Every structure is written in C-alpha cells, then in structure tokens.
Coordinates of C-alpha atoms and ligand atoms in Angstrom, one line a residue:
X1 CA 99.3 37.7 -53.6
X2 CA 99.6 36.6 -50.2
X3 CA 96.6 38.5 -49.0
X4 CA 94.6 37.7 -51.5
X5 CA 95.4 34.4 -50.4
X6 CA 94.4 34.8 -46.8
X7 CA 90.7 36.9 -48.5
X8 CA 90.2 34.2 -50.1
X9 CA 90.3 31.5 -47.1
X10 CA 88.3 33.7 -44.9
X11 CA 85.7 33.2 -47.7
X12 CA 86.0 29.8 -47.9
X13 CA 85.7 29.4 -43.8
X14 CA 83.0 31.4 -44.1
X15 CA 81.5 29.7 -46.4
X16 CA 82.1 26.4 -44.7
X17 CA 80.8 28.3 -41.4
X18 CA 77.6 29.1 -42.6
X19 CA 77.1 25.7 -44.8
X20 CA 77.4 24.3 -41.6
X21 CA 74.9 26.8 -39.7
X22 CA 72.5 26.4 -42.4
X23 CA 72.9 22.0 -42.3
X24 CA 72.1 22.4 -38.9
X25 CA 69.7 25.1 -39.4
X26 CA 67.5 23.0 -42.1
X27 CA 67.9 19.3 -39.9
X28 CA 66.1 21.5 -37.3
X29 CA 63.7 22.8 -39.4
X30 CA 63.2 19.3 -41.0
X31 CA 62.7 17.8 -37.1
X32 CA 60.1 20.3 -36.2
X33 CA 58.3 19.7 -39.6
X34 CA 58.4 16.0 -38.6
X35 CA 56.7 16.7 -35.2
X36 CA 54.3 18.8 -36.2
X37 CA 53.3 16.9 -39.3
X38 CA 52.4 14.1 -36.5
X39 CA 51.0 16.0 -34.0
X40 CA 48.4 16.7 -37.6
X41 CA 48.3 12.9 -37.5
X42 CA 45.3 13.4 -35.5
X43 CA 43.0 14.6 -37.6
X44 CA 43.3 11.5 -39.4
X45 CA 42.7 9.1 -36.7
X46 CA 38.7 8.4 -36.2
X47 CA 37.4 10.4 -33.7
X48 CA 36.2 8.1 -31.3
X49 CA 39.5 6.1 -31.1
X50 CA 41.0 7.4 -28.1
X51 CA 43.3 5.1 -27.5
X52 CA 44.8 5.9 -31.1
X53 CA 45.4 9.4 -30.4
X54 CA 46.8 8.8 -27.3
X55 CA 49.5 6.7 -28.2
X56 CA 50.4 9.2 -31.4
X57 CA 50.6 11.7 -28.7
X58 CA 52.8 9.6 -26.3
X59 CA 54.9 9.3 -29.4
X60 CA 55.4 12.7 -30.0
X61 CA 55.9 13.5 -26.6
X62 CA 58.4 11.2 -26.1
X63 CA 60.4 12.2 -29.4
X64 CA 60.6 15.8 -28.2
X65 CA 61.0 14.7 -24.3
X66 CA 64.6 13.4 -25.6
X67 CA 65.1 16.4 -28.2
X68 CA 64.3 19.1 -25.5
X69 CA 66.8 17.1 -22.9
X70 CA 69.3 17.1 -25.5
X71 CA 69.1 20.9 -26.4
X72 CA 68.4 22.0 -23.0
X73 CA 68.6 25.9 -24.2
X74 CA 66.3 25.3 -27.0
X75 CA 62.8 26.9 -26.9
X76 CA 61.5 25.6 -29.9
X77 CA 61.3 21.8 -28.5
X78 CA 60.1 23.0 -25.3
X79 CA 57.1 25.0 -26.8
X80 CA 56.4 21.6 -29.0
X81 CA 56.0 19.9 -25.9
X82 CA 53.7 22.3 -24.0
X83 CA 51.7 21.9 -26.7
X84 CA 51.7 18.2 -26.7
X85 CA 51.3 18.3 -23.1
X86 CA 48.3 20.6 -23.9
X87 CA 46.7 18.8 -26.3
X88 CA 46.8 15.5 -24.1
X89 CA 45.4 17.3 -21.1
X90 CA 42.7 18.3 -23.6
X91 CA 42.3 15.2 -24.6
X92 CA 41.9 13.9 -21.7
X93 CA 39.4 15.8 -19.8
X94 CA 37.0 15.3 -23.1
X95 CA 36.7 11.6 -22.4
X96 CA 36.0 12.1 -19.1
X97 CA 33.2 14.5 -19.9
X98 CA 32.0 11.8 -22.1
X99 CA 32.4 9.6 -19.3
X100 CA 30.0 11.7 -17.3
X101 CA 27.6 12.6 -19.6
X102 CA 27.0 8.9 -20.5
X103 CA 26.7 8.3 -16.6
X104 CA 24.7 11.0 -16.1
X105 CA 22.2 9.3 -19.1
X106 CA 22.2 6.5 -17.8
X107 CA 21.3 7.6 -14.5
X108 CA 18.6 9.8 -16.0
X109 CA 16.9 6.8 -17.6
X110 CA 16.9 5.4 -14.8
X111 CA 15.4 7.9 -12.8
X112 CA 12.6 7.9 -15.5
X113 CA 12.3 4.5 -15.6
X114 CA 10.7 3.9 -12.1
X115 CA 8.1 6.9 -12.5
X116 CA 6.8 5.4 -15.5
X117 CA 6.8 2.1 -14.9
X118 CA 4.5 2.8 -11.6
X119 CA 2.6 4.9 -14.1
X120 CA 1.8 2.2 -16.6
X121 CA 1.7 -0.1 -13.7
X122 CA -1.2 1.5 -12.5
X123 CA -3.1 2.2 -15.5
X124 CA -2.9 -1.5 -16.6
X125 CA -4.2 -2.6 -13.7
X126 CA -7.2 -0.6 -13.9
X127 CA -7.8 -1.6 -17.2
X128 CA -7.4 -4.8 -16.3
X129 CA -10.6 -4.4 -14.2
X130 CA -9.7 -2.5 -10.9
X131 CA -11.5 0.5 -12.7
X132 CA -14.8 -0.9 -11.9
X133 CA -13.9 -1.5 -8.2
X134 CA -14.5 1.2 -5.9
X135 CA -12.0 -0.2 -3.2
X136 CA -8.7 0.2 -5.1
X137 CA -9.5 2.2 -8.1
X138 CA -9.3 5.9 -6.6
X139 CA -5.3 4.0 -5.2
X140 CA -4.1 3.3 -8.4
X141 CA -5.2 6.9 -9.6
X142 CA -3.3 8.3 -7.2
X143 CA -0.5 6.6 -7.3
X144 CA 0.1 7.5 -11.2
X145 CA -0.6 11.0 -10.1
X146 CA 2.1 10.9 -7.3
X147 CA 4.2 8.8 -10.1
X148 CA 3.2 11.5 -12.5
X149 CA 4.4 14.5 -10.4
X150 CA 7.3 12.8 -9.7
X151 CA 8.1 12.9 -13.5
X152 CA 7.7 16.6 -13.6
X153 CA 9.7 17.5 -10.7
X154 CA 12.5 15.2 -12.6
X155 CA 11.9 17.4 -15.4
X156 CA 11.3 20.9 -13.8
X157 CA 14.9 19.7 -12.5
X158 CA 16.9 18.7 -15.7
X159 CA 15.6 22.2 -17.5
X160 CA 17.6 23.6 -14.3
X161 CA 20.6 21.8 -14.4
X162 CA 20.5 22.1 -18.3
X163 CA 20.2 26.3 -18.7
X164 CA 22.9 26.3 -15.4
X165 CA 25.2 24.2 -17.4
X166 CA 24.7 26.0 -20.2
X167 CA 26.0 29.3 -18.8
X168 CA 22.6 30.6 -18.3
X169 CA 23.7 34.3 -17.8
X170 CA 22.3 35.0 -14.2
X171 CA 20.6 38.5 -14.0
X172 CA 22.4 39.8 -10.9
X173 CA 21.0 43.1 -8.4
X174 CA 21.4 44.0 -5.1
X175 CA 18.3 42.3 -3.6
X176 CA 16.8 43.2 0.6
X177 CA 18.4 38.9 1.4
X178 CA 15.8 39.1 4.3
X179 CA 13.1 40.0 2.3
X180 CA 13.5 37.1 -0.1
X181 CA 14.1 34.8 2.6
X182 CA 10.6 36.2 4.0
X183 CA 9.0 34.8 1.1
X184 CA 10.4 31.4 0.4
X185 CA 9.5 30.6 4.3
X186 CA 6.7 32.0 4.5
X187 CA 5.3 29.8 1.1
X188 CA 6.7 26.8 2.6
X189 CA 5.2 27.1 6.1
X190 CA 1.9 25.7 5.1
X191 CA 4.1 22.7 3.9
X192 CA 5.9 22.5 7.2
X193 CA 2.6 23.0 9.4
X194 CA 1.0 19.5 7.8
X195 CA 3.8 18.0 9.7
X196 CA 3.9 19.9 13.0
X197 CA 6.8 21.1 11.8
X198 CA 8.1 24.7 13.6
X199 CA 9.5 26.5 10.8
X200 CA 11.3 30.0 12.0
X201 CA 13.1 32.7 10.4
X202 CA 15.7 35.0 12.5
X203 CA 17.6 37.6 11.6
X204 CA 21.1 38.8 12.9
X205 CA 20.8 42.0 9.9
X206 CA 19.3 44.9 9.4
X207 CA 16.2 44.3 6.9
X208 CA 17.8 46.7 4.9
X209 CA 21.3 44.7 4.2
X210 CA 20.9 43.9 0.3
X211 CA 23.5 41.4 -1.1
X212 CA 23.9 41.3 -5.1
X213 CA 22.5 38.0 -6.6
X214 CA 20.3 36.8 -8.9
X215 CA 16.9 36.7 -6.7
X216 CA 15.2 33.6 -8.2
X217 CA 18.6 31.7 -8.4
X218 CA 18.9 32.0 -4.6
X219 CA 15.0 31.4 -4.2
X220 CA 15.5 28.5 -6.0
X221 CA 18.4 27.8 -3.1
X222 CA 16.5 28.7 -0.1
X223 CA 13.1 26.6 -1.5
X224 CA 15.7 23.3 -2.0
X225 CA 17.2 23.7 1.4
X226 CA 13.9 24.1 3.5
X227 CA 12.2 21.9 1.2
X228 CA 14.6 18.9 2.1
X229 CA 14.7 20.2 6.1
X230 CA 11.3 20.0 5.8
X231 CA 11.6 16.5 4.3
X232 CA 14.4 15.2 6.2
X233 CA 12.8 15.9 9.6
X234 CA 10.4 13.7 11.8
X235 CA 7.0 15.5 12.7
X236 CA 7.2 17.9 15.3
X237 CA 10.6 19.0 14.8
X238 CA 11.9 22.2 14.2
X239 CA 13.3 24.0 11.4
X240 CA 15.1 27.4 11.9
X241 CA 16.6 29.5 8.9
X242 CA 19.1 31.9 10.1
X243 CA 21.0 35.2 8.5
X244 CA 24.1 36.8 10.2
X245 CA 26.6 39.1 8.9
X246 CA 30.4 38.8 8.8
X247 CA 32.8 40.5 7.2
X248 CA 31.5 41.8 3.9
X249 CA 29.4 38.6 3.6
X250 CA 26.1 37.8 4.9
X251 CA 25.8 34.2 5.7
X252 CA 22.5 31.9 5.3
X253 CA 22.0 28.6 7.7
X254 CA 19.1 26.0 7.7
X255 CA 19.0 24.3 10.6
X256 CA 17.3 21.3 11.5
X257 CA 16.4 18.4 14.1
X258 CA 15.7 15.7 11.7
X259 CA 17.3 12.1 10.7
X260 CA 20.3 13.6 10.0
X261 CA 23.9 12.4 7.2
X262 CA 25.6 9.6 8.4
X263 CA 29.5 11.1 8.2
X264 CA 30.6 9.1 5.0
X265 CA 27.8 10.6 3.2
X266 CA 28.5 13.9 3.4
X267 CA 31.0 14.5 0.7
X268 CA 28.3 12.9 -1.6
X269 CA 25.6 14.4 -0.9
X270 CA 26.2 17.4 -3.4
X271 CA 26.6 14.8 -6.1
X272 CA 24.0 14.4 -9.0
X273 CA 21.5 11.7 -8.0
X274 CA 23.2 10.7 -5.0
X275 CA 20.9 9.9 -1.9
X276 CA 21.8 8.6 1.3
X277 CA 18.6 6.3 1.8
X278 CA 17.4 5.7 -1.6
X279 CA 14.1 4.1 -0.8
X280 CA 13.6 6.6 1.7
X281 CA 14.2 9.8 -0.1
X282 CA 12.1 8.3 -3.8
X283 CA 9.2 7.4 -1.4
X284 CA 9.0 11.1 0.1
X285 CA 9.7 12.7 -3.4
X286 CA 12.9 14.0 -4.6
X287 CA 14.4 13.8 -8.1
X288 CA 17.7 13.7 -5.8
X289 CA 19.3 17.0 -8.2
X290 CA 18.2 19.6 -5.6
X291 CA 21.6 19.8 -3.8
X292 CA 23.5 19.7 -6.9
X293 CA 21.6 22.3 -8.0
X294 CA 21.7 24.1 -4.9
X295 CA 25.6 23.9 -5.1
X296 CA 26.2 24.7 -9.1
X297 CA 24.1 28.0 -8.0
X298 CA 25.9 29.0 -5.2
X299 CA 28.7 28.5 -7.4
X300 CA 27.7 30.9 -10.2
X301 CA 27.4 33.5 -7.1
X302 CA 31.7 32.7 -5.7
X303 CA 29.6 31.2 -2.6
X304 CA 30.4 28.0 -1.2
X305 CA 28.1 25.5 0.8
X306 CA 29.2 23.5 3.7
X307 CA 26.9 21.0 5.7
X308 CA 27.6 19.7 9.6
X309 CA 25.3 17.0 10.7
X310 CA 24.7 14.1 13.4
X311 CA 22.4 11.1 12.7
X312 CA 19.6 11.4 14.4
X313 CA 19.9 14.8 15.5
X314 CA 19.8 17.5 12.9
X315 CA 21.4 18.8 10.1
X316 CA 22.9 22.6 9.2
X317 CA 23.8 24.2 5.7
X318 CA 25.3 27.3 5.6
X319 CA 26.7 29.4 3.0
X320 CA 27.5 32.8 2.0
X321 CA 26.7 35.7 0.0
X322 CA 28.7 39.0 -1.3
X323 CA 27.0 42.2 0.3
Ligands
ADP1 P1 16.6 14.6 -2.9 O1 15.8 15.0 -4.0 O2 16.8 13.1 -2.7 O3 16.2 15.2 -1.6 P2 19.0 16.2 -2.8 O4 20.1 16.4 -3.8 O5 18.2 17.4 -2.4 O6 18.1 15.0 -3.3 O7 19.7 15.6 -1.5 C1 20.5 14.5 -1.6 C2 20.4 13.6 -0.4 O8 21.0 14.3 0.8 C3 19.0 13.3 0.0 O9 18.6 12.2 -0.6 C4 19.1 13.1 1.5 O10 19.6 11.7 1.8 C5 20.3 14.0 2.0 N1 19.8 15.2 2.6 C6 19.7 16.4 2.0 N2 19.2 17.3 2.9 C7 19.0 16.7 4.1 C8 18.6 17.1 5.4 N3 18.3 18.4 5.7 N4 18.6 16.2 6.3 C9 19.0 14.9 6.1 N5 19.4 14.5 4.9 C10 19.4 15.3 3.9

C-alpha cells in the first residue's frame, strides 16, 4: 500500500515537473512567436517609410535586449537579436545608398545642365542672327562643339562608372605592363607636345615583367592619369611615368611639375565629381569621374592609389599591380 503510495507521488511530481517545464516551455515559445511576428511587421509598413521600420525595429530590439539580459544562457534571444541587429544594419546602409544615388543624380543633372545650356545658348544666338555674321558665327559653332564633346566625354564616363558598378566581370591575363604603358604614352604624346609638354616613360623592369590585369581597364587608368598630368601642368613642364618593381608587385607612378592639390583636397579628390578648381578644371575639359574611375578600377585589381603633391610644384600618383 505504502509503495504504491509513494509510485503514485512520484507521478504526480512528475507530473507537476513537467506541467511546469512545458508552462515555461510554451511562454517561451509564445515570446519568440511575438517577436518574430513583429519583426514580420515590416512587410506591412510602406516601403518608403523609414522612419516606421526603424522604430518597429528599435522596438524589438529593445524587447529582446531586456529578454537576452534576463536569460543570459539563452541562445534563442541572442540569435533574435543578431538578426534584428542585422536587419537594422541592412536597413540602414539601403538609405544611404538611396542617399547617394539621389546625390549622385542630382549631381549628374547638373553636370548636364551646363553643357547644354552653352549648347542651346549658342545655337539661339545664331539663329537669332549671328549666323549671317562672319565675325562671331564660326565662335558660337565651336563653342557648341567644345559644349558638345564635353557631353560625350560625360557620357563615355557614366557607361564606365555604370558597367564597373555593375560588376562588369573584368577579363583578366598576364599582360608585358611596359608594353601597355608604351602605348597609352606614346598616343598621348602628340597631346602633350601642343603644350611643350616633356612626356617620358622609364623603366626600372625588364620588358618582359607581365602582371595579370585586365589590359583595357589599366589603359583606361594610365590614359586618366597622364591625361590630367597633361592637364594639370603649365606649358613646358614635364611629365614622367615611371615602373619599378618591389616585392611581388610592380608599381606605376605619374609624375608631374604642374599646379599641383592644395593638402585639404587630397582626400577628395577620388570622389565622384569632386574638383579642386571647378572653373578651372570645366574650362580645360573633364567630366570630373576620371579619378573615381581610376580608383574603382584599381580596386577591382586589390591595388590601391595614393597621391603626394605640393601647390605649385607637381603632383605624383602611384599605385600597384600583382605580378
Ligand atoms: P577632372 O575631370 O576634373 O580632371 P578627375 O576626377 O580626373 O576630374 O580629377 C579630380 C580633380 O583632381 C581635378 O578636377 C583636379 O582638380 C585634381 N587633379 C587630378 N589630377 C591632377 C594633377 N595631376 N595635378 C593637379 N590636380 C589634379
């Protein structure tokens, strides 16, 4: 009798045991539910309202900030609020990629705006009447060309920032760096000539030394770089592009003697549509993408740029590339 007695308790406290596991159990269960079913919240808040989804998110971070501090050996609240954390970061970084793309809009129609207004500018006058005199109507042709070419070079540059954003897969081999180096200065010292510039090329490598890039991506690097020497510098200066090798990288510098960055320009100057004299650099042509484009290649390639420069004396880029 007795021990059916004492049977019959230890059913009944293990009954109570496990009613008590499984109360506990199920207000955990019905917690997480409750977290997650807000964290779904979002889906029903309009998509642009950021602010909205933010606060839903503080919310629920909150909420499972004070669950996870209370059940300090608890996973489960700890994974609920790397995910919150997560989706917050997420959140986040896509409204400051909206921020930039509607900057870098904006900035675009600007940068078209000038062009064509010149253009138009031009054209009207001629209708106007200028066409008919021989004094100032060849002027205002040429100045919706220049206006005109400035458009394309805009263009030409927006296509490049556009496929480089958009992963374009570069089509990497090991290339002779000298060789291509060759032909970029050689095409651009007919440029440098028309303003007594002294363009050189020396080499610290064999001719032989191939480093594995994409060729037209760095050709595209090399053009930008001599292209703004060449702009940058005051007739009669010189120019000199230089290749050494260290390590297992060959390194690329283009020297100059011209105007020069003034120092609190320099972290900027990689920056889309940033120019350090703006008048300046629109009057001597520039869509002002080339560095940024220069940079988001060298990028692509695990190569970083870095500039050194004194106003009024010169300026030198240098960066490296993989042998
Ligand atoms: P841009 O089309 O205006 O040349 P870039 O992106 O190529 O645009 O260059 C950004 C700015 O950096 C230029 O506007 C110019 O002020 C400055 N810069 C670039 N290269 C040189 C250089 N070699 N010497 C002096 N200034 C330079």
């Amino acid at each position: 009798m007795e021990l059916t007695l004492v049977i019959l308790y230890i059913f009944v406290f293990i009954a109570l045991l496990l009613g008590v596991v499984l109360y506990f159990y199920l207000r955990k269960r019905k917690k997480i539910n409750y977290l997650l079913k807000k964290i779904n919240n979002l889906y029903n808040i309009n998509e642009d309202d950021y602010q909205g989804k933010m606060k839903l998110l503080e919310e629920v971070r909150n909420e499972v900030l004070k669950l996870s501090e209370k059940n300090k050996n608890d996973t489960t609240y700890k994974n609920i609020l790397y995910l919150t954390e997560n989706i917050i970061k997420e959140l986040q970084f896509a409204k400051r990629f909206k921020i930039n793309r509607n900057e870098f809009l904006g900035n675009v129609a600007h940068e078209l705006r000038t062009p064509i207004f010149a253009i138009q500018l031009s054209l009207e006058t001629l209708l106007g009447g200028a066409i008919n005199d021989s004094s100032v109507n060849v002027n205002f042709l040429n100045k919706a060309l220049k206006h005109t070419k400035r458009l394309i070079e805009l263009s030409d540059d927006l296509v490049t920032i556009s496929r480089l954003e958009t992963e374009m897969k570069l089509s990497k081999r090991y290339i002779k760096i000298n060789e291509l180096i060759s032909e970029v200065v050689n095409s651009l010292s007919i440029v440098a000539q028309k303003k007594s510039l002294n363009l050189d090329f020396v080499s610290e490598i064999k001719d032989s030394l191939q480093v594995f890039c994409d060729a037209e991506a760095i050709k595209q690097v090399m053009v930008n770089l001599i292209d703004n020497a060449i702009k940058y510098t005051n007739e009669g200066g010189k120019i000199i592009v230089k290749t050494t090798k260290e390590g297992n990288n060959v390194f690329v510098t283009i020297s100059d003697t011209g105007v020069g960055i003034p120092e609190e320009s320099l972290p900027r100057i990689f920056e889309r549509f940033y120019r350090v004299d703006k008048d300046r650099s629109r009057e001597i042509g520039g869509s002002g993408l080339g560095l940024s484009i220069v940079k988001h290649i060298l990028e692509l390639h695990d190569s970083k740029i870095s500039v050194e420069s004194k106003l009024g004396e010169g300026t030198t880029f240098r960066f490296n590339l993989p042998v």
